[in-house]
Tab-separated table of C-alpha atoms (C1' of nucleotides) in Angstrom:
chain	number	residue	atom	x	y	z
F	12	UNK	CA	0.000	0.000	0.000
F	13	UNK	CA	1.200	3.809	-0.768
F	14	UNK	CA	-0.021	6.761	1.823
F	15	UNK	CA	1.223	10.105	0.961
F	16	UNK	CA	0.696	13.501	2.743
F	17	UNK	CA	0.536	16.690	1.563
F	18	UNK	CA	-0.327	20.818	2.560
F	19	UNK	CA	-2.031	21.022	-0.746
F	20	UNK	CA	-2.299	24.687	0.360
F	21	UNK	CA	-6.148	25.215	-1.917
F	22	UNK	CA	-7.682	22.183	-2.906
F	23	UNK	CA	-10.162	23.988	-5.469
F	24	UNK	CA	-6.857	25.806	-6.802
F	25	UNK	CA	-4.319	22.148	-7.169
F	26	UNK	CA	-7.086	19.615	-7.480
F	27	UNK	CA	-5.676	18.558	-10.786
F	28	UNK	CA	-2.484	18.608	-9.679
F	29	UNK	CA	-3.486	16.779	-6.773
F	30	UNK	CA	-5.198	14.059	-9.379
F	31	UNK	CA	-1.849	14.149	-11.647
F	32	UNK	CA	-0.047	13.284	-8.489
F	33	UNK	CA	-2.370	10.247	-7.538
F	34	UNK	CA	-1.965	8.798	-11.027
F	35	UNK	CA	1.679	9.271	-11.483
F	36	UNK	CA	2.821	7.799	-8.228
F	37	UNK	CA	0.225	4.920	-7.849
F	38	UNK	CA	-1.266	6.762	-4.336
F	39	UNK	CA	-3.551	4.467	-2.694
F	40	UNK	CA	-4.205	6.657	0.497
F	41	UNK	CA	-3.204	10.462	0.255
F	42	UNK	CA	-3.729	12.905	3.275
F	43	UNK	CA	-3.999	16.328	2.356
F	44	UNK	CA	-3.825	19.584	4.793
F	45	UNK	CA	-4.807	23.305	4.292
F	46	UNK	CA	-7.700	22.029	1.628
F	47	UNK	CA	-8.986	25.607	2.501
F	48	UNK	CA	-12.738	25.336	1.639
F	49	UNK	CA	-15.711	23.731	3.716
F	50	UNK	CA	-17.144	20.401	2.918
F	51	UNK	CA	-19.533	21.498	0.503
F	52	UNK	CA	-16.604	23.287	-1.647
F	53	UNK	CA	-14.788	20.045	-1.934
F	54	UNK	CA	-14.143	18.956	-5.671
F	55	UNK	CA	-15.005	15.421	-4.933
F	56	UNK	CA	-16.201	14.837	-8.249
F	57	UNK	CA	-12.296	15.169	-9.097
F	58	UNK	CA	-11.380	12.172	-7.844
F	59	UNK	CA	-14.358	10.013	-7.605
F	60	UNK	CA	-13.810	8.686	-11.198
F	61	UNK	CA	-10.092	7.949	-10.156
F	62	UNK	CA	-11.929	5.513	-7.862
F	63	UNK	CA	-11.276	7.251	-4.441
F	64	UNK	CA	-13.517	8.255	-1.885
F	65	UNK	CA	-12.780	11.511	0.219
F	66	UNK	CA	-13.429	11.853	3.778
F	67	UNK	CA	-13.238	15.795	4.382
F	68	UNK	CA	-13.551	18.003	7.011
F	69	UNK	CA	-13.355	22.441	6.590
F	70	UNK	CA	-15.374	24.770	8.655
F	71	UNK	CA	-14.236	27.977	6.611
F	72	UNK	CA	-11.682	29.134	4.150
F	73	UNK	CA	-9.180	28.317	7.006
F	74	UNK	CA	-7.316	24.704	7.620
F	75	UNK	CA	-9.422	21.614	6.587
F	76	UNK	CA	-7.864	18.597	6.367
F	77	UNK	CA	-8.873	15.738	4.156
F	78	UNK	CA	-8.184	11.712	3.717
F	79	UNK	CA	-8.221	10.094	-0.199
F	80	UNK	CA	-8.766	6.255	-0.069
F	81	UNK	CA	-8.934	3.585	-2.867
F	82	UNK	CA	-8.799	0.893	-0.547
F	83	UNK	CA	-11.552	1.823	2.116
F	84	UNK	CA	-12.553	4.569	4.074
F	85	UNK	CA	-13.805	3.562	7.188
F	86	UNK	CA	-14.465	4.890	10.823
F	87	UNK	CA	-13.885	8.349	9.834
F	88	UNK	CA	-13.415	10.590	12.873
F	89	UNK	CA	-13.280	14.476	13.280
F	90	UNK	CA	-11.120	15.205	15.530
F	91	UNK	CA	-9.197	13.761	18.558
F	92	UNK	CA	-10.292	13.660	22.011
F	93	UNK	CA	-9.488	16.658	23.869
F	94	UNK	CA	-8.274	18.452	20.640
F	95	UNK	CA	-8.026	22.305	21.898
F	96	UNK	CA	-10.623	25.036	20.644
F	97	UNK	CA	-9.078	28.136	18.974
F	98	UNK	CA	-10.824	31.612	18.629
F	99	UNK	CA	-8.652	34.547	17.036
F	100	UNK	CA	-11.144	37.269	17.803
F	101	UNK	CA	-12.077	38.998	21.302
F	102	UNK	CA	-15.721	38.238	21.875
F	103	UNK	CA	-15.737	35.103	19.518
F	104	UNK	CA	-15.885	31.755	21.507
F	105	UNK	CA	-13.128	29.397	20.591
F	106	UNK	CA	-14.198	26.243	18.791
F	107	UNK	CA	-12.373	23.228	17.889
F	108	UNK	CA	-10.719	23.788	14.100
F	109	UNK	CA	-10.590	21.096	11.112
F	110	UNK	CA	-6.958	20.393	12.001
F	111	UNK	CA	-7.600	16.605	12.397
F	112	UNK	CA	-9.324	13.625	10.205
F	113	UNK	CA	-8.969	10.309	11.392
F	114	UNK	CA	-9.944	7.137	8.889
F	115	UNK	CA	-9.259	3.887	8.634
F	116	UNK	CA	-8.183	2.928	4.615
F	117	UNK	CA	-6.948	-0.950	4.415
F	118	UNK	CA	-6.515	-1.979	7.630
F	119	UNK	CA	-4.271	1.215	8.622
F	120	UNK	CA	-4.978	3.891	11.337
F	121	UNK	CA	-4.586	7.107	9.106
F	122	UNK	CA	-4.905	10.418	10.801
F	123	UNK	CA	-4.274	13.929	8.480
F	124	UNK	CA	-3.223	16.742	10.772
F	125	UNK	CA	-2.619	19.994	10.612
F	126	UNK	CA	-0.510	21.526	13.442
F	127	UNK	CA	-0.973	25.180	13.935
F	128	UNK	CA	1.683	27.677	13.312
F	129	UNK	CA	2.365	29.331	16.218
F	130	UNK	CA	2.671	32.586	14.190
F	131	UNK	CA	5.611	34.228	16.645
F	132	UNK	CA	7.304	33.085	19.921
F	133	UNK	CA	5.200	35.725	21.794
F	134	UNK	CA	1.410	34.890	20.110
F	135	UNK	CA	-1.081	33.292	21.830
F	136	UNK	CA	-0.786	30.766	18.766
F	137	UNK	CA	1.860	29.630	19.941
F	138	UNK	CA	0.868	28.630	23.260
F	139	UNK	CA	-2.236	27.005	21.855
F	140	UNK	CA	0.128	24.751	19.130
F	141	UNK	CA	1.757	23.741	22.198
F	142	UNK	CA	-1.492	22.312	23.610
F	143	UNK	CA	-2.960	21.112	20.488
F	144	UNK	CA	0.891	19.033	20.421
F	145	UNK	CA	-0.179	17.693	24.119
F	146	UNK	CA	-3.738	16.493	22.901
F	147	UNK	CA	-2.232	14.628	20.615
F	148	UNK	CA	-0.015	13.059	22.186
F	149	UNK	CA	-2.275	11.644	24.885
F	150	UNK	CA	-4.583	10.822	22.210
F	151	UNK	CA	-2.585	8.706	20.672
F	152	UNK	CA	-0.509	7.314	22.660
F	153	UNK	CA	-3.934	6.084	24.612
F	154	UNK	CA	-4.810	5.077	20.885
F	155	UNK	CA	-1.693	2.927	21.035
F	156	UNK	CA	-2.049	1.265	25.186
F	157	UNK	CA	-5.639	-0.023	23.903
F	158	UNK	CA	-4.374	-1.873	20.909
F	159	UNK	CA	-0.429	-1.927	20.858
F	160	UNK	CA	-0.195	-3.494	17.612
F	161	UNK	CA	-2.675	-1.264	15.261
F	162	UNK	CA	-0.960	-0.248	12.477
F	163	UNK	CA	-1.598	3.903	12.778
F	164	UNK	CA	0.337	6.857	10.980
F	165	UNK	CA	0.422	10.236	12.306
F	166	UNK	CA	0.873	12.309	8.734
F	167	UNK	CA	0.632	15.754	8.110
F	168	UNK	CA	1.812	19.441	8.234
F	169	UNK	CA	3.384	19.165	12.126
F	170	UNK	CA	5.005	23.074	11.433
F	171	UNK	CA	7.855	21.925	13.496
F	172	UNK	CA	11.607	21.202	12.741
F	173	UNK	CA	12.418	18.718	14.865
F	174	UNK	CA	16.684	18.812	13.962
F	175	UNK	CA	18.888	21.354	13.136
F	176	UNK	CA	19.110	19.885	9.599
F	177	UNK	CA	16.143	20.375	8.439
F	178	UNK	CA	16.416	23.810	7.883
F	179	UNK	CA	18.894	25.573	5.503
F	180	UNK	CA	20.404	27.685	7.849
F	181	UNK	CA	19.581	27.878	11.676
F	182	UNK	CA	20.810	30.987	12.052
F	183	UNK	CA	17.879	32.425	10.219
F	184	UNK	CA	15.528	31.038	13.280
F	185	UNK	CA	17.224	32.389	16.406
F	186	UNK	CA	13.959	34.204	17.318
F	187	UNK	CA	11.302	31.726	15.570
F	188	UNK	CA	8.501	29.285	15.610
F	189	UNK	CA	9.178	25.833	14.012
F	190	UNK	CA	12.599	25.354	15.944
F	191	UNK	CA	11.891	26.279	19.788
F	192	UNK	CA	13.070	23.713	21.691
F	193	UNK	CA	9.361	23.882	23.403
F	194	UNK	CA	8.016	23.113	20.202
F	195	UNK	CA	10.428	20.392	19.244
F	196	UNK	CA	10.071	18.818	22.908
F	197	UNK	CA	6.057	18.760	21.891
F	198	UNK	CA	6.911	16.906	18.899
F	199	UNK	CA	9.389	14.591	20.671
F	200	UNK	CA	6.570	14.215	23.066
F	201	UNK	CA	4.716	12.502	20.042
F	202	UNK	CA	7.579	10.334	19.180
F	203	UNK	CA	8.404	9.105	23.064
F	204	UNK	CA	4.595	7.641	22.633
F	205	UNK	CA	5.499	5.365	20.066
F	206	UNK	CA	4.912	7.072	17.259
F	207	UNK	CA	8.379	6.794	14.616
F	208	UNK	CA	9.518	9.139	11.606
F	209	UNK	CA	9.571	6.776	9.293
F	210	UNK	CA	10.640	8.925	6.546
F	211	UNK	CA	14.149	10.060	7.837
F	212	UNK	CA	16.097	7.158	7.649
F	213	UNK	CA	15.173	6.824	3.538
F	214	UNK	CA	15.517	9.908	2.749
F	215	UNK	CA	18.321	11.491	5.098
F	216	UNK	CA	19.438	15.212	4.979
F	217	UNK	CA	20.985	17.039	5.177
F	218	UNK	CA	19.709	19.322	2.589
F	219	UNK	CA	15.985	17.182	2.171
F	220	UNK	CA	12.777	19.604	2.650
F	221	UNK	CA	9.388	19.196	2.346
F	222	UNK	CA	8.574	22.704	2.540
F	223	UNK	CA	9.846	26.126	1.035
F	224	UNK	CA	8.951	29.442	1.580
F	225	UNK	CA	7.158	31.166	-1.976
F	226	UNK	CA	8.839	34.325	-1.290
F	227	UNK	CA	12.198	34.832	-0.932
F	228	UNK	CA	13.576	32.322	-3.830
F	229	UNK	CA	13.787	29.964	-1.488
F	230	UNK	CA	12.854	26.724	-3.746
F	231	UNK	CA	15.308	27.725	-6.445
F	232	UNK	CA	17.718	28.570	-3.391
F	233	UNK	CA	17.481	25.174	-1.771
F	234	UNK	CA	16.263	26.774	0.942
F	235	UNK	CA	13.842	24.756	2.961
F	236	UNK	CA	12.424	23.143	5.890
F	237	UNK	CA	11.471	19.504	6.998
F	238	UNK	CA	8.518	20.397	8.548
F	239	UNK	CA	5.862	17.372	6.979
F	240	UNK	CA	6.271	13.708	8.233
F	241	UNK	CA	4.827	10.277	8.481
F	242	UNK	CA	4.891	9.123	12.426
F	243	UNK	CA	3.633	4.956	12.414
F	244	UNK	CA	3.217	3.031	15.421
F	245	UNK	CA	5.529	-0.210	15.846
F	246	UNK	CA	3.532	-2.429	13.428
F	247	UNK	CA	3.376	0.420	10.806
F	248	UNK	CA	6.726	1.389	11.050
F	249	UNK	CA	7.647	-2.061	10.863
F	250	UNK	CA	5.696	-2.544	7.391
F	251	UNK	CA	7.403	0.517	5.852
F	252	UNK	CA	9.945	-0.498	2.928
F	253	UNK	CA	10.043	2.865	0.579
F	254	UNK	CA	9.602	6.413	1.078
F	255	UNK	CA	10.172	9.663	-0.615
F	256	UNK	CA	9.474	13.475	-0.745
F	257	UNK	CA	8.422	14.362	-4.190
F	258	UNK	CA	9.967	17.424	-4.818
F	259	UNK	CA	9.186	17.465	-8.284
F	260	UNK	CA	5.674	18.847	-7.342
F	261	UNK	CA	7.080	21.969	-6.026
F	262	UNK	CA	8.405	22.840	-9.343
F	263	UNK	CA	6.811	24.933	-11.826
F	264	UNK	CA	3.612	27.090	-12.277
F	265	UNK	CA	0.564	26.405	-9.742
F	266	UNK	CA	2.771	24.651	-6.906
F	267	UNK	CA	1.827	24.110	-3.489
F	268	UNK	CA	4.104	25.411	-1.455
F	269	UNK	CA	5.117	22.271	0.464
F	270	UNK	CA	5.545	18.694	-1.105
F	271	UNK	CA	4.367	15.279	-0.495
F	272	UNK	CA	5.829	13.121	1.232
F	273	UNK	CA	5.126	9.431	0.251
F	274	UNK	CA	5.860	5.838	2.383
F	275	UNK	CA	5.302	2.620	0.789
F	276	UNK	CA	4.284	-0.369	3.021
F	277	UNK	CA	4.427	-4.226	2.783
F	278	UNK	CA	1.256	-6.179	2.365
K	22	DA	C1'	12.408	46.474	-9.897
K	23	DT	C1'	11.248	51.528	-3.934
K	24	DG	C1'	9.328	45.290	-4.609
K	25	DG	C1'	10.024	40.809	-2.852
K	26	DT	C1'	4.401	34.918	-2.932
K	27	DT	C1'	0.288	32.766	-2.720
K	28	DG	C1'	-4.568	31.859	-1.306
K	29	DG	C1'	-9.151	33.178	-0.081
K	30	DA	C1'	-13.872	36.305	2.434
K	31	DC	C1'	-11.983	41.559	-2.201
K	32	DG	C1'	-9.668	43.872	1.775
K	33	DC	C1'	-6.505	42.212	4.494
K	34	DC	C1'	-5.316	38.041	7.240
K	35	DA	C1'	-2.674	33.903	7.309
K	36	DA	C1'	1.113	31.074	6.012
DNA sequence: ATGGTTGGACGCCAA
């Protein structure tokens, strides 16, 4: 089976792309993030003939995360327990945002996720991505105690750099988000509950991104940031025999700004 | 070249 994951950054804008991708590499389950339109919006008629069915959830032209399966789509869940609420505006009650979709697409756990930001060291965001980080964790690391051999996979947008390779130059992000050591102890937090990069070891930096900047040059540069990743429990991780970051996708007129990343797994 | 991308709610916020 191939899973991929990828900010798709406008799913009405890339869902061609999006379909190019599925055919080319042979995608079986693809995660996307940032699908930035509510449920009704959705192009599912894009991909139905390709013989997937799409599991979406978007409250507004924020977020929204998504699940493509061609091999099931079952026990689809919005949202993790005890997933924080978010509210940007004074007087507006936070709510919970579509920053997680849970399905399960032959036999595996999948769950699309969309970290938030964080925005600046001294936002509110920030504090708020922390907690969102903590949620998960427990989540899934309960997810894991009831059933310690489910295959599950963690995929998605995490906004984190978890090493000092996996951005081009660290001294651009003395006084940023992505890099904080709170925010990579939140993401280590993730992996102490069982939860493994999977990607890393076949397809080592330094020098390997998933995401780069539109501004700035920064594709053409090579300058980038390993910010997307696959985290499987034991018995995925165990099962996982290929990966890649296409970076081919970020090429060209009409790119996302991040590409997928893509793990193959053993029958 | 007095800017620098892109997307969505079309005026600015978010990334």
């Amino acid at each position: 089976m191939r899973l991929a994951t990828w900010n798709v950054n406008s799913i009405r804008t890339r869902a061609d792309r999006v379909a190019a991708f599925l055919e080319r590499h042979g995608v079986d389950v693809l995660a996307l993030q940032e699908t930035k339109c509510r449920d009704d919006q959705f192009p599912e008629m894009v991909f139905a003939p390709l013989g997937y069915e799409v599991a979406h959830v978007g409250h507004s032209q924020w977020n929204g995360v998504a699940i493509l399966s061609r091999v099931g789509l079952d026990d689809v869940t919005t949202g993790f327990p005890g997933m924080p609420s978010w509210s940007s505006k004074e007087g507006v009650d936070p709510a919970p945002e579509a920053r997680a979709l849970g399905a399960t697409c032959g036999g595996v756990r999948v769950w699309s996720l969309y970290v938030p930001n964080g925005r600046t060291l001294a936002d509110p965001h920030l504090q708020y991505k922390l907690e969102w980080l903590e949620a998960l964790r427990v989540a899934a690391g309960g997810w894991l105690a009831a059933e310690p051999e489910a295959p599950i996979a963690l995929v998605g947008d995490w906004n984190i750099a978890p090493q000092d390779d996996d951005v081009w130059d660290m001294s651009v992000f003395t006084h940023s988000t992505h890099v904080s050591p709170a925010e990579r102890a939140a993401f280590q937090g993730v992996v102490d509950a069982g939860f493994a990069d999977v990607v890393r070891p076949l397809a080592p930096g330094p020098g390997v991104y998933t995401y780069w900047d539109y501004t700035q040059l920064r594709f053409p540069r090579r300058e980038g940031m390993r910010i997307d990743f696959v985290l499987g429990s034991p018995a995925f991780a165990g099962r996982v025999d290929g990966a890649f970051i296409d970076r081919e996708e970020r090429k060209g007129k009409g790119a996302s700004d991040h590409a997928p990343v893509v793990v193959d797994l053993t029958p």
